Coordinates of C-alpha atoms in Angstrom, one line a residue:
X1100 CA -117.6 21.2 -11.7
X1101 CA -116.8 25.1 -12.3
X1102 CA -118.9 26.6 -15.3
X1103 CA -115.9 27.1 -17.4
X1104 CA -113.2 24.2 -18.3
X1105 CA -109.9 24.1 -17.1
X1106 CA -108.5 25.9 -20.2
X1107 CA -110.2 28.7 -19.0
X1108 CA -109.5 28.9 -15.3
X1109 CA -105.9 27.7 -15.6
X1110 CA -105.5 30.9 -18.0
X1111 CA -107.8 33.8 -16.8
X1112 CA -107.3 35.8 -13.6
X1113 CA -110.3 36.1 -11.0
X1114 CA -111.4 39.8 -10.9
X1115 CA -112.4 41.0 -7.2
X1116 CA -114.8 44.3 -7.8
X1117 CA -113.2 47.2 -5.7
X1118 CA -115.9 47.6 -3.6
X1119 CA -117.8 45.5 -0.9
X1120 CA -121.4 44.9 -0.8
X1121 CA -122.9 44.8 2.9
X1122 CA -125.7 41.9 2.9
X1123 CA -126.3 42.5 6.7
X1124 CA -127.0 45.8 7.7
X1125 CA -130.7 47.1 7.0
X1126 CA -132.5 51.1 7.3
X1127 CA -131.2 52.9 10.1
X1128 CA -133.0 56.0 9.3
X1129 CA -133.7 57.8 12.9
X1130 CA -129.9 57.6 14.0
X1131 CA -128.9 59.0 10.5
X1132 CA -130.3 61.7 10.9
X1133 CA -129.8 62.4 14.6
X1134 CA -126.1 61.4 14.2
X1135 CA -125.8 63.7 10.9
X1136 CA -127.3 66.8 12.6
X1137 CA -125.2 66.5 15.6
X1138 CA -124.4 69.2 17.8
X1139 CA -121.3 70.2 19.6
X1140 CA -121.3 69.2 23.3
X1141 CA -119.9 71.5 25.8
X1142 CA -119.3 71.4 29.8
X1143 CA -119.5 68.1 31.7
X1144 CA -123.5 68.3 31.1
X1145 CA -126.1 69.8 28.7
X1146 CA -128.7 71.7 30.5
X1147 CA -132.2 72.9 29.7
X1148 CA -134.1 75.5 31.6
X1149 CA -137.4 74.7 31.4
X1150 CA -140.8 76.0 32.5
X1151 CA -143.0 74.1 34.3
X1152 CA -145.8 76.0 35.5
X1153 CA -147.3 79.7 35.5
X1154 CA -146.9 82.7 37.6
X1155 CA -150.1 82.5 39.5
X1156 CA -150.2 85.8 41.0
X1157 CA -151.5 88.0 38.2
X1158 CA -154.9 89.3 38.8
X1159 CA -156.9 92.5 38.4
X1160 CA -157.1 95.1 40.7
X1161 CA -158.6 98.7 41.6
X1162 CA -157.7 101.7 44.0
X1163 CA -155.5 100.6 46.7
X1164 CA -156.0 96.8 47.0
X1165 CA -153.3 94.8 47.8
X1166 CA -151.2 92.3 45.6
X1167 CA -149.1 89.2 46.6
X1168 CA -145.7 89.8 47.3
X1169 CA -144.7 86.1 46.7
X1170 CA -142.3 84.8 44.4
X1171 CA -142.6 82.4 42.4
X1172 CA -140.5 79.2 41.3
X1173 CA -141.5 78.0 38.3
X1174 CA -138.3 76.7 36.3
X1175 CA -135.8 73.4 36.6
X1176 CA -133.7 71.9 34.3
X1177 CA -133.1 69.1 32.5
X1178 CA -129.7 67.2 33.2
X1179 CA -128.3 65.0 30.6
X1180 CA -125.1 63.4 30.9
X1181 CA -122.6 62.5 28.3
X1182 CA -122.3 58.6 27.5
X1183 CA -120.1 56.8 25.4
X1184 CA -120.0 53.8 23.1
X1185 CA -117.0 52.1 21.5
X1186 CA -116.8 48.8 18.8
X1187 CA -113.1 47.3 18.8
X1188 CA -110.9 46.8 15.0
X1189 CA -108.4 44.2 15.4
X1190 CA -106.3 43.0 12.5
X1191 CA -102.8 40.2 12.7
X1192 CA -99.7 41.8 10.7
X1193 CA -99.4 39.4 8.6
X1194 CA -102.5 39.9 6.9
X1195 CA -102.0 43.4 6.9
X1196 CA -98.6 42.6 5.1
X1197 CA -99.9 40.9 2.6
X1198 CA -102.7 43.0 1.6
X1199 CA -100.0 46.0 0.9
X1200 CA -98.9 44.2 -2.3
X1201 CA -99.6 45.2 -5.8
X1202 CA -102.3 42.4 -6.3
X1203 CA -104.3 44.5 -3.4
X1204 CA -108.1 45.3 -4.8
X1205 CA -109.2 47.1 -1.0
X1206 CA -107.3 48.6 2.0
X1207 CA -107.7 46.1 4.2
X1208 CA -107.3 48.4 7.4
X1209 CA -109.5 50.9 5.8
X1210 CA -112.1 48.7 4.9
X1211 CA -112.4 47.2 8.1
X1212 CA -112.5 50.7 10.2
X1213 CA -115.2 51.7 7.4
X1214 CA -117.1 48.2 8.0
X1215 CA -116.8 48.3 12.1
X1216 CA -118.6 51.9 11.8
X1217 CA -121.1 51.0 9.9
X1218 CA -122.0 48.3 12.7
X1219 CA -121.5 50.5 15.9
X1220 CA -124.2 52.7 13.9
X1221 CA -126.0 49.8 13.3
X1222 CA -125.6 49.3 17.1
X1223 CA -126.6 52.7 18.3
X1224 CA -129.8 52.9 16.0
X1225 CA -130.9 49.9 17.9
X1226 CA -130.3 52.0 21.1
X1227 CA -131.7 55.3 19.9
X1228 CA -135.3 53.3 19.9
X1229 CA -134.8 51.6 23.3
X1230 CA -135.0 53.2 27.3
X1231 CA -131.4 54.1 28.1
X1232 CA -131.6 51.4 30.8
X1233 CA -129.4 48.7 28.7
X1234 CA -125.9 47.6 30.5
X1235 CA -126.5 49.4 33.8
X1236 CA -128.0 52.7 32.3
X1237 CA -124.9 53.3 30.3
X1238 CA -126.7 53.2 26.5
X1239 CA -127.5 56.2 25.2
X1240 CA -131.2 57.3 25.8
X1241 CA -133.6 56.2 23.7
X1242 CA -137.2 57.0 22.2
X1243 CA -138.8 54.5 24.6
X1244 CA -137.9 56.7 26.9
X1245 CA -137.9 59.9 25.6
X1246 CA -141.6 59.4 24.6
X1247 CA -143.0 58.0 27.7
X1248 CA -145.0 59.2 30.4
X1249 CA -143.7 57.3 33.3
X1250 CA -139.6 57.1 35.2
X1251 CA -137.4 60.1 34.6
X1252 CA -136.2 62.8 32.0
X1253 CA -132.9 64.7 32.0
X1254 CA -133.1 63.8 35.6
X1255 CA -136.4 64.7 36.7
X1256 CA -139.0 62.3 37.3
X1257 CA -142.4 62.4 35.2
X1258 CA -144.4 61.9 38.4
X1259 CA -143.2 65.0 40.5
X1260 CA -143.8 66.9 36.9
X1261 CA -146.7 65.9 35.0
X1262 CA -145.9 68.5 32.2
X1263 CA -143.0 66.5 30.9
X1264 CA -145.0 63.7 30.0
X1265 CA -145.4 62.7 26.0
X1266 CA -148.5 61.0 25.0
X1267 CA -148.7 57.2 24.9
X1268 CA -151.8 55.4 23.4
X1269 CA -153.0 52.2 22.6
X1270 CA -154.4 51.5 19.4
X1271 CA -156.0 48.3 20.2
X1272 CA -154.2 46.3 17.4
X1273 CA -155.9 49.0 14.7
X1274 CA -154.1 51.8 13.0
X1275 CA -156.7 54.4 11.9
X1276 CA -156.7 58.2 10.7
X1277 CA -158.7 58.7 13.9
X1278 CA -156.0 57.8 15.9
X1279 CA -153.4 59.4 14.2
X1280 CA -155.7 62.6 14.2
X1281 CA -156.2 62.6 18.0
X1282 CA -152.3 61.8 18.9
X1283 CA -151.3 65.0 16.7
X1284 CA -153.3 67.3 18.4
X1285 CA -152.2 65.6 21.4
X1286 CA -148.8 66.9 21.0
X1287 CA -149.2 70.1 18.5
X1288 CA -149.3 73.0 19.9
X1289 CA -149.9 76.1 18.0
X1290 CA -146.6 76.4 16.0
X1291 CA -145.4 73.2 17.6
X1292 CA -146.2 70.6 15.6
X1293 CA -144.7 66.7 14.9
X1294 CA -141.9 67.2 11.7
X1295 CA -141.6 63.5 11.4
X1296 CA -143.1 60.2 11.6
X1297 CA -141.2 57.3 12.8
X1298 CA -142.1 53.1 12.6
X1299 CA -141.2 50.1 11.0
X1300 CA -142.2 48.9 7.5
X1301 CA -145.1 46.7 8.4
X1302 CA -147.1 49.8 9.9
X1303 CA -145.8 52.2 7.3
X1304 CA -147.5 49.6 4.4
X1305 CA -150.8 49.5 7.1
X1306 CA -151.0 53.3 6.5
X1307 CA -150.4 53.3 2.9
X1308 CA -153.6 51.0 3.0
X1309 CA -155.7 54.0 5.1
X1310 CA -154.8 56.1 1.9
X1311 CA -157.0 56.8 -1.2
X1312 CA -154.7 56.0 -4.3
X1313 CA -154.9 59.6 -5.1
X1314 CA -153.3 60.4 -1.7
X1315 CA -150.6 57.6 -2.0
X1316 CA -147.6 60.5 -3.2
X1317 CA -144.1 59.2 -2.5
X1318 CA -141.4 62.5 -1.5
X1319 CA -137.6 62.7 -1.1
X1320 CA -137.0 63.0 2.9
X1321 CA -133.5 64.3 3.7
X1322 CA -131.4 61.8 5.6
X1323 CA -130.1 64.8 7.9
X1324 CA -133.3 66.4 9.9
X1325 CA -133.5 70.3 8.8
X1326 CA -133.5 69.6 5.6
X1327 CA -129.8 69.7 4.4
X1328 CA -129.7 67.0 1.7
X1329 CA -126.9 64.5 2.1
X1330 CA -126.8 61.3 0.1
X1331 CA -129.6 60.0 -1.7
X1332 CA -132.0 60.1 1.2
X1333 CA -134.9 58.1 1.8
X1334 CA -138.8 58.4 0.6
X1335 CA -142.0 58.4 2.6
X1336 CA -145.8 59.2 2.3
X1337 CA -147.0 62.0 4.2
X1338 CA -149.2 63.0 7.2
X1339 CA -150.4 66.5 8.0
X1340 CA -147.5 67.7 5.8
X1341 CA -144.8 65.5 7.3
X1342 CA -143.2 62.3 6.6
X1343 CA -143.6 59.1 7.5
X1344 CA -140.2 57.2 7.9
X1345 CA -140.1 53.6 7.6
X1346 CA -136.9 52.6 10.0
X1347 CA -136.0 48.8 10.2
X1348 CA -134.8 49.9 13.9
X1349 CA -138.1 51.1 15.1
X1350 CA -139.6 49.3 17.9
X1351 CA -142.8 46.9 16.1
X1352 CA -146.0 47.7 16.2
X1353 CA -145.5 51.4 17.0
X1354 CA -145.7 55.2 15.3
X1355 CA -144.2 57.8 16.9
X1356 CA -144.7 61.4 16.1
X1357 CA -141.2 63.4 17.0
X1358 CA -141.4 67.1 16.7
X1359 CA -136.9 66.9 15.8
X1360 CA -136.5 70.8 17.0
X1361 CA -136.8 69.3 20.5
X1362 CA -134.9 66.2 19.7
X1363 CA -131.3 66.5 19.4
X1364 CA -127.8 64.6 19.3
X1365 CA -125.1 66.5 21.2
X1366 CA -122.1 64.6 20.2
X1367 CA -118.4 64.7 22.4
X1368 CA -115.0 64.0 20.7
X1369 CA -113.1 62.1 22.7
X1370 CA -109.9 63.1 23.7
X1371 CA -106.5 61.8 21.7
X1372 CA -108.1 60.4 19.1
X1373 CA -109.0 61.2 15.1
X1374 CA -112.4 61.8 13.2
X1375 CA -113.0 58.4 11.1
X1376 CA -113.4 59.0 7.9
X1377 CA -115.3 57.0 5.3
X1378 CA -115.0 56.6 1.7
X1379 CA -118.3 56.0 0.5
X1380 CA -117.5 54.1 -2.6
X1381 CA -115.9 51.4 -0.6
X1382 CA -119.1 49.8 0.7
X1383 CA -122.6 49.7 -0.4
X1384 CA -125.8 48.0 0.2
X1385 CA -126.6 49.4 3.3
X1386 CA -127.8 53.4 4.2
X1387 CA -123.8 54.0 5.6
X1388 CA -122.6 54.3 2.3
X1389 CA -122.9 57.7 1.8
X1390 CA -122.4 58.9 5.5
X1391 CA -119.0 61.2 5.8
X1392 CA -117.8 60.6 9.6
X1393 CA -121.1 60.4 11.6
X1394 CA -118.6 62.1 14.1
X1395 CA -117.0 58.7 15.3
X1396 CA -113.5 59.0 16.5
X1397 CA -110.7 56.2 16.4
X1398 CA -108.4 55.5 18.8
X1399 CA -105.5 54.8 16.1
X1400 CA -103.4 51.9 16.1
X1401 CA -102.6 50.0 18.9
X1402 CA -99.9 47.5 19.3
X1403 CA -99.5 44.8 21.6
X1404 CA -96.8 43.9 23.5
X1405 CA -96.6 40.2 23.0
X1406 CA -99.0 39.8 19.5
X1407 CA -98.3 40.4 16.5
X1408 CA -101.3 42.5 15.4
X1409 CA -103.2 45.8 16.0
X1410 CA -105.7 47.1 17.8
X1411 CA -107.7 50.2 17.4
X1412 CA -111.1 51.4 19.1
X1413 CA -113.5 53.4 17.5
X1414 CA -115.7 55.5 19.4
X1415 CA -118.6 57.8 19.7
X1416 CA -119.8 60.2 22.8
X1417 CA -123.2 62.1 23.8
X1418 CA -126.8 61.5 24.7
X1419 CA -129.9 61.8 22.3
X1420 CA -131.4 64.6 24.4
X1421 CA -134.8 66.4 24.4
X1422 CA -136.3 70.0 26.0
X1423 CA -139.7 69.1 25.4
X1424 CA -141.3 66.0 25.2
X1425 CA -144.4 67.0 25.6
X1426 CA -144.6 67.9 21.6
X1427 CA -144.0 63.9 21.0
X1428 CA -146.0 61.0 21.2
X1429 CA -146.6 57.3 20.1
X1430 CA -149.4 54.9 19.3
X1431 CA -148.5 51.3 20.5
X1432 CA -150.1 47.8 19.8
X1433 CA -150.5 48.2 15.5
X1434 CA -151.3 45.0 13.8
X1435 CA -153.6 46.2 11.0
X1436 CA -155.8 48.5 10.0

């Protein structure tokens, strides 16, 4: 029996809110800010020289003795590929029809490219904290791999070159400030230090718990890395003057230190298509709402020949790529403190 009588319902128009509340999606706080920070990709590859041992031949000398003439080779470069991602939008004509009437609260169409972004993000968080081995090696790479110390990087494989390997420890089920302590030095050095803290909720509350109350001080993080502020953000405690990000994404019972000027999103527009834009307003309850674009493309509408309906593709192109992952590292097995 409704809460209000027929003289009521038979007499008073429903009212639909003009905006729609997302009671799926969770935090997604590593790919926001890799995806809002992206950089332009250019050529069929992005390349990074890097060093991988020293010029032995230096050494000290008097009078007339003699000095190596050999050179050295001392440099290779790290190969990343561009990879791409798509999430299909699919819509009948008739609904579309009828939602272009005066009684319309939301754009249907619009609402449901906006809604079908916000999942394929919720899709490539997931991948930005797994291997890059996922449907024949064509996900984008992931933190699994890029902090690792066995396979390959950009190509080149961690055994042949010790010097790109990250740090990987085992806590032994106990977070402590030990621990933490050691893996920071681990991958700091001089100047080169973590900027960012990354795990789920459970180990972000288990350190909370290794903090005096006194030490316990919420800040603001920026949801784009480099500090450009964009939305409302998301808040953290701190560690050696950086932030520890609770991410719903992040694989359990890990912390990973990421030093993000070595971590990077190179993002490639695909040809014939258009930028998607959001309107923020239109959906809320999840950390999409107030991401403009996230540099997804759509493939416009598309009509089949023997339905009627449209179909339209969104996409998204690039690799989560890193010149040094030495500078990151992880502890694994947290269960409590």
């Amino acid at each position: 029996m409704p809460a209000l009588g027929t003289r009521v319902t038979t007499t008073t128009q429903d009212k639909y809110l003009p905006f729609l509340v997302d009671q799926v999606l969770g935090s997604n706080v590593l790919a926001s800010r890799m995806l809002r920070a992206a950089k332009k990709w250019s050529g069929n590859q992005i390349r990074f020289p890097v060093k991988i041992s020293k010029n032995s031949t230096g050494t000290s000398f008097s009078g007339f003795d003699t000095f190596s003439t050999s050179a050295t080779n001392n440099r290779i470069t790290l190969d990343y590929d561009p990879k791409f991602y798509q999430i299909t939008v699919a819509l009948p004509l008739d609904e579309l029809s009828a939602n272009a009437t005066d009684s319309k609260v939301l754009d249907l169409a619009g609402i449901e490219i906006q809604t079908a972004a916000h999942d394929m993000a919720d899709d490539i968080g997931t991948l930005f904290y797994a291997d890059g081995s996922g449907n024949s090696s064509k996900d984008f790479n992931g933190l699994t791999n890029i902090i690792n110390n066995t396979g390959t990087i950009g190509g080149q494989s961690r055994a042949t070159y010790s010097v790109l390997n990250s740090t990987v420890t085992a806590s032994g089920g106990t977070l402590t400030l030990a621990l933490m302590q050691t893996l920071y030095s681990n991958v700091s050095s001089g100047s080169n230090v973590p900027t960012v803290g990354y795990c789920t909720e459970a180990v972000a509350n288990f350190y909370e718990q290794l903090l005096n109350p006194q030490e316990r001080i919420v800040k603001d993080v920026a949801m784009m890395k480099g500090g450009l502020a964009g939305g409302t953000g998301f808040t953290a405690l701190y560690f050696k003057g950086f932030p520890i990000l609770a991410d719903e994404k992040s694989t359990t019972q890990q912390l990973a230190f990421v030093n993000e000027d070595y971590l990077d999103w190179y993002g490639l527009a695909l040809a014939l298509t258009e930028p998607v834009k959001f309107k923020s307003q239109d959906v809320r309850g999840n950390d999409y709402s107030s991401l403009l674009g996230l540099g997804f493309s759509f493939s416009g509408w598309i009509k089949p020949s023997n339905q009627a309906a449209v179909v339209g593709h969104i996409y998204l192109g690039g690799e989560l790529v890193t010149s040094a992952p030495r500078f990151m590292g992880r502890l694994t097995g947290i269960t409590g403190v």
